[in-house]
Amino acid sequence: MSKFGVIARFESPESLVHAAEKVRDKGFTKFDCHSPFPIHGMDDAMGLKRSKLGYLIGAMGLTGALFGFGLQTWIHSIEYPMNISGKPYFAYPAYAIITFELMVLFSAFGAVFGMMFFNRIPRFHHPVFYSEKFSDVSSDAFYVSIEVDDPKYDENNVIDFLRNIGGTEIEVLSDEN
Amino acid sequence: MSQIEKKNQEFVKTNAAALDKENNQEFGYWKSLKDISSEEDYNRFLKQSEHNIDNGLSRRNFLSLIAASVALAGLEGCKKPVQKIIPYVEAEIGTIPGIPKYYASTLPFKNNALGVVIENHDERPVKVEGNEKHPATMGKSNSFAQASTLEMYDPDRARGIKFKGNNIDWSEYLKFAKSLNETDGKGLAVLMQESSSPTIKSIKEDFKKNLPNANWVVYESINNENLYDGIEKAFSKRLQPLYRLENAQIIVSLGSDFLGVDDNNIYHTRKFAQNRDIVDENSTMNRLYVAESSISSTGSSADHRLNVAQHEMENLLAELAYELKVLGLPINANKVKGPNNLWIKAAAKDLMSNEGESILLGGSSLSKEFHQLIALINHQLNAPVDYYPLSLSQVSSINDFKSLCDDMKKGKIENLIILGANPVYDSPADFDFAKSLSKVKNTVHLTNIVDETSKLCSWNIAMNHYFECWGDAMTYDGFVSVVQPQIMPLFDSRSAIQVLSPIVYSKEQSAYDTVKSVWKSKIIKKGNFDRAWDKVLHDGLFEKPLFNSVDVKPSSKASTKVLNDNFKLDNNKFEIIFNPSSSVYDGRYANNGWLQEIPKPVTSLTWDNAALISLKVAKKLNIKNGQMLEIAVGSKTIKIPAFITPGQNQKSISLELGYGRKFEGRIGNGVGFNVYPLRTSNNSCFVLNASIKVLNETYPLASTQDHHGLEEDKYAAPGFDDLAPKEAQSRIPELVKQSTLDYYQDNPDWVQKKVEQHKPDKKKSWADHSMYNPDWDYSKGPQWGMSIDLTSCTSCNACSIACQSENNIPVVGKEQVMKGREMHWIRIDNYFSGDPDNPEVSTQSVACVHCELAPCETVCPVAATTHSSDGVNQMTYNRCLGTRYCANNCPYKVRKFNFYNYTRDLPEVVQMAMNPDVSIRFRGVMEKCTYCYQRVSAARISAENENREIKDGDFQVACQQSCPADAIKFGDINDPNSEVSKAKRRNRDYALLAHLGTAPRTTYLAKIRNQNPMLVSNSYNGGSH
Amino acid sequence: MQIFPRWTNNFPGIFLIAVFLLVFSLSSFIWYYGSPYYTDVGYAPTQPVPYSHKLHAGDMGIDCRYCHVGVEQGYSAVIPPTETCMGCHTYVKTDSEQLKLVRESWETGKPIEWIKVHMLPEYAYFNHSAHVNSGVACISCHGNIAEMEVVYQVQPLSMDWCLDCHRSDAPEVRPVSEVTNMYWTPPADYDQFVSSWVAEHGEERPVGDCQKCHR
Amino acid sequence: MSVKSKADIRAEKLLPGNQDFTSITNDIAGVPEQKKTPIQWWLLFGFALSLLAIFVGSVGFLIWEGTGIWGINNPVFWGWAIINFVWWVGIGHAGTLISAILHLFRQNWRNAINRFAETMTLFAVICALVFPGIHVGRIWVAYWFLPLPNQMGMWPNMRSPLIWDFFAVFTYFTVSLLFWYTGLIPDLATLRDRAKGLKKKVYGFFALGWRGGNRQWQHYELAYLVLAGISTPLVLSVHSVVSSDFATSVIPGWHTTIFPPYFVAGAIYSGFGMVMTLSIIARKVYNLGHIITVEHLDKMAQIMLLTGCMVGYAYSMEFFVAWYSGNPYESFAFVNRALGPYWWGYWAMIFCNVVVPQFFWFEKYRRHIPFLFITSILVNIGMWFERFVIVVITLHRDFMPGAWAMYNPTMFDVAIYLGTFGLFFTGFLLFLRFLPMVSIAEAKLVLPESNPHHGHDHE
């Protein structure tokens, strides 16, 4: 059975943020702060870099736009040119809307599935779910979790450290089976 | 000879007449004659007409097949069903399956002959066109001729021979007929409709010879007897007048609808229009004065229309006669005080100043004295009227008919043979024909459908359609043309000849033999008969007339006195006028869906007749459209819905004959209201002192046009009911550009000026106003276009039905028409303006105008409507998805949608009338005018196959070909010498709604009214906004 | 508490692969089995009379137009009447068992019901004469009939297939004199011929003119 | 400190009573967790189902018989089907708008109603999408709308506004769905953590194993923000595109450049009307007065006042331009709207869309619940008539008087319209029953405690 790490509960968003700062300053990298809602300023507190998601979305949007415009141009100028209302084959102003719509559609896919990809979800099975108390995190609980494979991880020190910075209900979780 | 062999011979001759329309006449019939004449030919002929039925059917189901194959969307569904090919057993000389053949024939109409050419697809006659060589049609046709195709394939037609309702063998009838031959003819009578057939005539002579005491009566409910009597009184000769309108500059019509439903209307319209063909401001045109009590096609095309009650028509003539006194008429005319002085003076002045080129026409519905006077005046005016002997044709005689009825009542008649007529329905009410008929022992009715008369007759014999039998007919001026069969009888029917011959000759003669022998003895007297006969079969008529016009000189001295004080109309009473119906005539076409659904000229009414009343009367008595009226004449009353019509005389109510039939016709049974009960022998045309009662029940009337410009908008916001009419009025000069001749001569370019008004950039053509330069270049190859001359169009509906016949347009029925879902590709708009009592009528036939920058095309999501390289706006039915967006975006609203599968319940026989070159549209599909692209393609391909350019006149589109006024020109607008280019170069040319920049290919020639400066009334000279 | 076992974490991967496979197989399935290449091509019904084009057109070298007389004038090439068969078979193979039906038809006057091989939808108005007279060979659409014991459909005859030729700059054409020749080989200057042909016939080729075929 | 922070004041308006994270969770999650379904729900659901049955029946008959069963004719080729389409799409606008635009502007008050609005959008758009599908003449080839390779070598005509329309509405639906689901993930996690047995598994499946870790929140928030960002132009584009169905035509009364903004305003207007109606019902049935507060309704009423005035401006502008253009066809088209045979339709529109919202100038009416309820319904009636005016009254009299005709709907027009309500409410009620109608996570953000710097306003 492989260990996962330690989790500790905190009282409020405020205390969680402060705890995060301390953990960060202690030099931990493989840790996370769990809360029922996104907490303003937490990224800095944890020292996270900006998300890369934006680039993905941008790329997807561009693809969509190009695809949309390309498709229409190909259909009417190359594949099957037809005289429709005596308009030219390459009636680009008419293509604007579908181009735009496909751009939006693709970037929406980019956003949602990109988010899932970066968050590694769906992930239905996770060690933290072994903890009964942890489930409050989706309602009113605030947790810090420090993982085993953090280079600075030393179980006892970690537990002490967490208790010192005000963590309660500290649990050591491992992936049992 | 056995019956079979005779039929077989008929076939041979039909084949003899096979001809490619253009050339190789020599080859055409000589060869075929030699090569084919054997039993097999006949059998094969039978077979073809059978198995080709299948060919006809399959075409129509195409879209439902798609539906099906999608329905079973499985992969197996994609596998097509097994199809069979059924070839001939023997090659048919000169026949390639799928290439239509054209045979000349004749449509006998009353005592006239309409020469036609019939288009046969695989031995299946599907389309009627006029025969260019024939003097009465000159290649043109009318709605009756066009619709006769559908009549042929009417599933309700009578079948076989019935005796007292039971099927019985033909031989039984032969026995009966021969038994009659034994007698001296006592108690035997033949009753038939008018006819000009020399064959029937000679049979009649033999009949008189062999059965001296027998009785032969001709009766037609709508006839010209008064006209003939009048002429007889005038010239002491019974003659048939023929009006040479092409030579008439001034035409004054007193109650004559010679352009509408009166006899010989094709001829009249054609000749009338010749003098209305205005090339430029220097051309002249004739002037038409019309005095009438209810507005007709003729009245609507008049330059000066006078609204007079029918019973005042004779006063009018008397006054006119007085004005014309100076001519030295053999008349003692004294001045009559009338309200219409100015009109009369003007007309009289014109008549006299154009002596030799002016003509006076009288409605057939008026008295013999009236016609006598007219004949004398015309003679004095030296008017272009030719008179021809009537002796060879058989015309209706009310007296003969009356005495027949009396004899029948007295039981003097034992055997009555009725050929075609339907007297129980349409004979004068006072004769009570049904009752007299019951007194007759044996009654034989030769009929095309089991009708009111058949039901009371012991023998019912199915009558041939003219597509099915041999016969002949003669024009007024003596040209005899032949009726030749296109197809074997579908319903085991017989021709009049076959019915009469056993009685007259006590043996059955084939129609073919009889006709041929008569021609041999009476018509083609000189030269090689066989050769001449074959030419007749080829041309459709014999080139030499039977007789020439006869000179006339006044025999009597007429008096206008007899005219004056005949009629008195009490207050609050009305005169009732009986008009033949432009749709069903006297009722004979009641079961013809095409004719029932065609909007009537002026009223746009379909599927019904109504009591036409004037706006003023409607206001006074507070009558709404469709409100039931009870019309009482003496003891007789009928109920009929009212229809408010501008131009209707306040003293008169017009009723259309031919409706309210009770017979075994699914289409026409019980449609409309029977007005014959009011019609008696002595006032068969109009009757005075009818009283009307307004009932408070209403009846739904299906009119295809809501807005003619004069009626109020009854659903509008309170107090604004004149908004829509005003707007409609203000648009008329915009849509139907029109002016008087004088104005046009002073401002020849007024039309062009108006067209320019709306152009953003005067220098550019409309097509150049596109947002960006199109990739399209219409300067190469043939570019199709159309021009419609509003000056000569008389809104006769021929084009609309020709289109229906050529393009398989479905009949949708009254309910659908009321919903506004009629399918006619050609819509004829009628607009009224000016005085409601005597409005100016502007008619305009609108079909798809084939815009070069078509609004409909760009909005179709699936590219089902696109533009062809030859400039046609094309509707691809099998790609159509049915979003109806194109129709919404069509400024002309000429696209028609199949809201239901209108052809679903079409009987198989009717499907035989369908043109195999055009798809039958399934439900959910948009359709519209295609410029008859099937004809374009056929012409183009044959041109390509012959490695030549397609040239003007290679083909005509259906509407153009039928148009008796020749108002429609179609062709290649890139060819500067084509008819259409010439028309479009005229300075009257304008495009409908040009300001939208749709650049239509169909353009119109502005309407010019040749009005007499003495009484100019035209409200638009150059029009408003 | 834990709801799902660990393996469920592979779900996303499994799901993606499944979706990909499904979409791919489905589309390729429809693409192939739905297309005329599968539904129509190769359709070779057995005819009431076992007529061999190989024998007549191939070995004996009878010209197509001897029987199919309409091909140069009408939209239909025309299936020959029994008369045409009897023209020879009154003298040749007069007692052949296979020709029984033909003789019957001739005697009774009852037509032979052949089964249609090349079926176009009824809303497609194909015209043989237009093609034959401008140098489109029989073989281009019907394949090498001269070597078919039983005639079968060679080309898909789908609209797209029509357009392939109508849209191409090098359509399959040849001198009109050679249209019925099944073994014609293009001459050296074929390219010039084609280009001149296109220059001449360019306008007659309905690419966007829907109603030239559908009306 | 003596003075309350802004956050506190706002919080007390939007979340009265002493709320904390736990209570919010319990209140909102409590609804779908109810053991016993409230009787009102069953009543409404039964009603909705019966309407749905009508819908299925009449659409079946439509497909069997053809569009002839409707009142459409020549010249009025589009009738109720298109009216309803535009109407439903319009209603579908509020959802995404509330979520997206107000999210971008950080309007926290939206958090109480956005879930609601988004859901309403989804079902409204589904109802809308039904009509383009069924109104075509040959429904079995409706797939020709899609650019799919086929053996005909045929493609859609990309110049046609209907195709734009199809792409726009389809995109709008997809994006709204994604947006809605993304917002739902944390709440599903909440329900998962509170549920038992099978429910737990189901919620768990859809929660995708959400753990609420900030490393997840980081990407999540960005994704959500971007979705909001792209949805904003999208929502504005959709009705502009719908309006182009009319605006790109040549028919007087349709051929108008004002249509796009005017349609969008109208859409938002009717959308808010519908949200108002629904939320008033929901807060009554589930007594959530303390979460969907009068303050929310007031704010919505203000937006309705704004959009209502914009619409009114558009109406008057149309008339002005029609007169000013000097184009007789154009002028008559509008005169005919107001005074022609369908004048009642026009004035009904004016009353509901322009007169009624004027009451919202006064706070008294903005906070008077029954009044709001009636008004919100009137507004949507008015908006339906607006589309009636545009589609029917314009078409029935265009250029050629010879082709003018009247239009009368049939019972099937009515049945199918009512039927879509069945479709709509069935879906919506199921949502109310099984999903949190207010975003739990976001509702908490309204609490001052949610802000880690809470109480340090000077910072």
Short mmCIF file of N, CA and C in Angstrom, two decimals, chain D residues 54-99:
data_model
loop_
_atom_site.label_atom_id
_atom_site.label_comp_id
_atom_site.label_asym_id
_atom_site.label_seq_id
_atom_site.Cartn_x
_atom_site.Cartn_y
_atom_site.Cartn_z
N ILE D 54 -49.25 16.58 -25.95
CA ILE D 54 -49.84 17.33 -27.07
C ILE D 54 -48.78 17.63 -28.11
N PHE D 55 -47.63 18.07 -27.64
CA PHE D 55 -46.53 18.43 -28.55
C PHE D 55 -46.17 17.24 -29.43
N VAL D 56 -45.88 16.11 -28.79
CA VAL D 56 -45.45 14.93 -29.55
C VAL D 56 -46.52 14.56 -30.57
N GLY D 57 -47.78 14.55 -30.11
CA GLY D 57 -48.86 14.17 -31.02
C GLY D 57 -48.93 15.06 -32.23
N SER D 58 -48.97 16.37 -32.00
CA SER D 58 -49.20 17.27 -33.14
C SER D 58 -47.98 17.30 -34.06
N VAL D 59 -46.79 17.19 -33.50
CA VAL D 59 -45.61 17.16 -34.38
C VAL D 59 -45.63 15.89 -35.23
N GLY D 60 -46.05 14.78 -34.61
CA GLY D 60 -46.17 13.54 -35.38
C GLY D 60 -47.09 13.74 -36.57
N PHE D 61 -48.24 14.33 -36.32
CA PHE D 61 -49.22 14.54 -37.39
C PHE D 61 -48.64 15.48 -38.46
N LEU D 62 -47.93 16.48 -37.99
CA LEU D 62 -47.30 17.43 -38.92
C LEU D 62 -46.38 16.70 -39.89
N ILE D 63 -45.54 15.83 -39.33
CA ILE D 63 -44.58 15.13 -40.19
C ILE D 63 -45.32 14.21 -41.15
N TRP D 64 -46.41 13.63 -40.69
CA TRP D 64 -47.16 12.71 -41.54
C TRP D 64 -47.86 13.45 -42.67
N GLU D 65 -48.50 14.58 -42.36
CA GLU D 65 -49.36 15.25 -43.34
C GLU D 65 -48.63 16.31 -44.14
N GLY D 66 -47.71 16.99 -43.52
CA GLY D 66 -47.05 18.10 -44.21
C GLY D 66 -47.43 19.42 -43.59
N THR D 67 -46.69 20.45 -43.96
CA THR D 67 -46.88 21.75 -43.32
C THR D 67 -48.24 22.36 -43.67
N GLY D 68 -48.98 21.69 -44.56
CA GLY D 68 -50.30 22.21 -44.91
C GLY D 68 -51.23 22.31 -43.72
N ILE D 69 -50.95 21.55 -42.65
CA ILE D 69 -51.87 21.59 -41.50
C ILE D 69 -51.76 22.93 -40.76
N TRP D 70 -50.73 23.70 -41.09
CA TRP D 70 -50.62 25.02 -40.47
C TRP D 70 -51.39 26.04 -41.28
N GLY D 71 -51.43 27.26 -40.76
CA GLY D 71 -52.18 28.31 -41.45
C GLY D 71 -51.39 28.99 -42.55
N ILE D 72 -50.12 28.62 -42.68
CA ILE D 72 -49.27 29.34 -43.64
C ILE D 72 -49.82 29.23 -45.06
N ASN D 73 -49.53 30.21 -45.88
CA ASN D 73 -50.03 30.21 -47.25
C ASN D 73 -49.11 31.08 -48.09
N ASN D 74 -49.52 31.36 -49.30
CA ASN D 74 -48.83 32.33 -50.12
C ASN D 74 -49.57 33.65 -49.94
N PRO D 75 -49.01 34.73 -49.48
CA PRO D 75 -47.62 35.07 -49.30
C PRO D 75 -47.04 34.82 -47.91
N VAL D 76 -47.83 34.43 -46.93
CA VAL D 76 -47.28 34.29 -45.57
C VAL D 76 -46.72 32.87 -45.42
N PHE D 77 -45.49 32.67 -45.93
CA PHE D 77 -44.92 31.32 -45.94
C PHE D 77 -44.36 30.92 -44.59
N TRP D 78 -44.10 31.89 -43.75
CA TRP D 78 -43.64 31.59 -42.39
C TRP D 78 -44.72 32.04 -41.41
N GLY D 79 -45.11 31.16 -40.52
CA GLY D 79 -46.14 31.53 -39.56
C GLY D 79 -45.64 31.37 -38.13
N TRP D 80 -46.44 30.69 -37.34
CA TRP D 80 -46.12 30.57 -35.93
C TRP D 80 -44.79 29.86 -35.70
N ALA D 81 -44.47 28.92 -36.54
CA ALA D 81 -43.24 28.14 -36.30
C ALA D 81 -42.06 29.07 -36.12
N ILE D 82 -41.91 30.00 -37.08
CA ILE D 82 -40.74 30.88 -37.01
C ILE D 82 -40.92 31.88 -35.87
N ILE D 83 -42.15 32.36 -35.69
CA ILE D 83 -42.40 33.27 -34.56
C ILE D 83 -41.92 32.61 -33.27
N ASN D 84 -42.37 31.38 -33.04
CA ASN D 84 -42.01 30.70 -31.80
C ASN D 84 -40.50 30.47 -31.72
N PHE D 85 -39.90 30.13 -32.85
CA PHE D 85 -38.45 29.92 -32.85
C PHE D 85 -37.75 31.17 -32.33
N VAL D 86 -38.08 32.30 -32.94
CA VAL D 86 -37.39 33.53 -32.55
C VAL D 86 -37.70 33.84 -31.08
N TRP D 87 -38.95 33.60 -30.70
CA TRP D 87 -39.37 33.91 -29.33
C TRP D 87 -38.56 33.10 -28.33
N TRP D 88 -38.48 31.79 -28.56
CA TRP D 88 -37.75 30.94 -27.61
C TRP D 88 -36.27 31.29 -27.60
N VAL D 89 -35.70 31.49 -28.79
CA VAL D 89 -34.27 31.85 -28.79
C VAL D 89 -34.09 33.11 -27.97
N GLY D 90 -34.97 34.08 -28.16
CA GLY D 90 -34.86 35.33 -27.40
C GLY D 90 -34.84 35.05 -25.91
N ILE D 91 -35.81 34.27 -25.47
CA ILE D 91 -35.87 33.94 -24.04
C ILE D 91 -34.56 33.30 -23.59
N GLY D 92 -34.03 32.48 -24.49
CA GLY D 92 -32.79 31.79 -24.14
C GLY D 92 -31.60 32.71 -23.94
N HIS D 93 -31.82 34.01 -24.07
CA HIS D 93 -30.66 34.90 -24.00
C HIS D 93 -30.27 35.28 -22.59
N ALA D 94 -31.27 35.47 -21.73
CA ALA D 94 -30.96 35.99 -20.39
C ALA D 94 -29.92 35.13 -19.71
N GLY D 95 -30.11 33.80 -19.80
CA GLY D 95 -29.24 32.89 -19.07
C GLY D 95 -27.79 33.24 -19.26
N THR D 96 -27.34 33.02 -20.48
CA THR D 96 -25.91 33.23 -20.72
C THR D 96 -25.53 34.66 -20.43
N LEU D 97 -26.44 35.58 -20.77
CA LEU D 97 -26.11 36.98 -20.53
C LEU D 97 -25.85 37.21 -19.05
N ILE D 98 -26.80 36.80 -18.20
CA ILE D 98 -26.65 37.00 -16.76
C ILE D 98 -25.35 36.37 -16.29
N SER D 99 -25.16 35.11 -16.66
CA SER D 99 -23.94 34.45 -16.19
C SER D 99 -22.72 35.16 -16.73
#
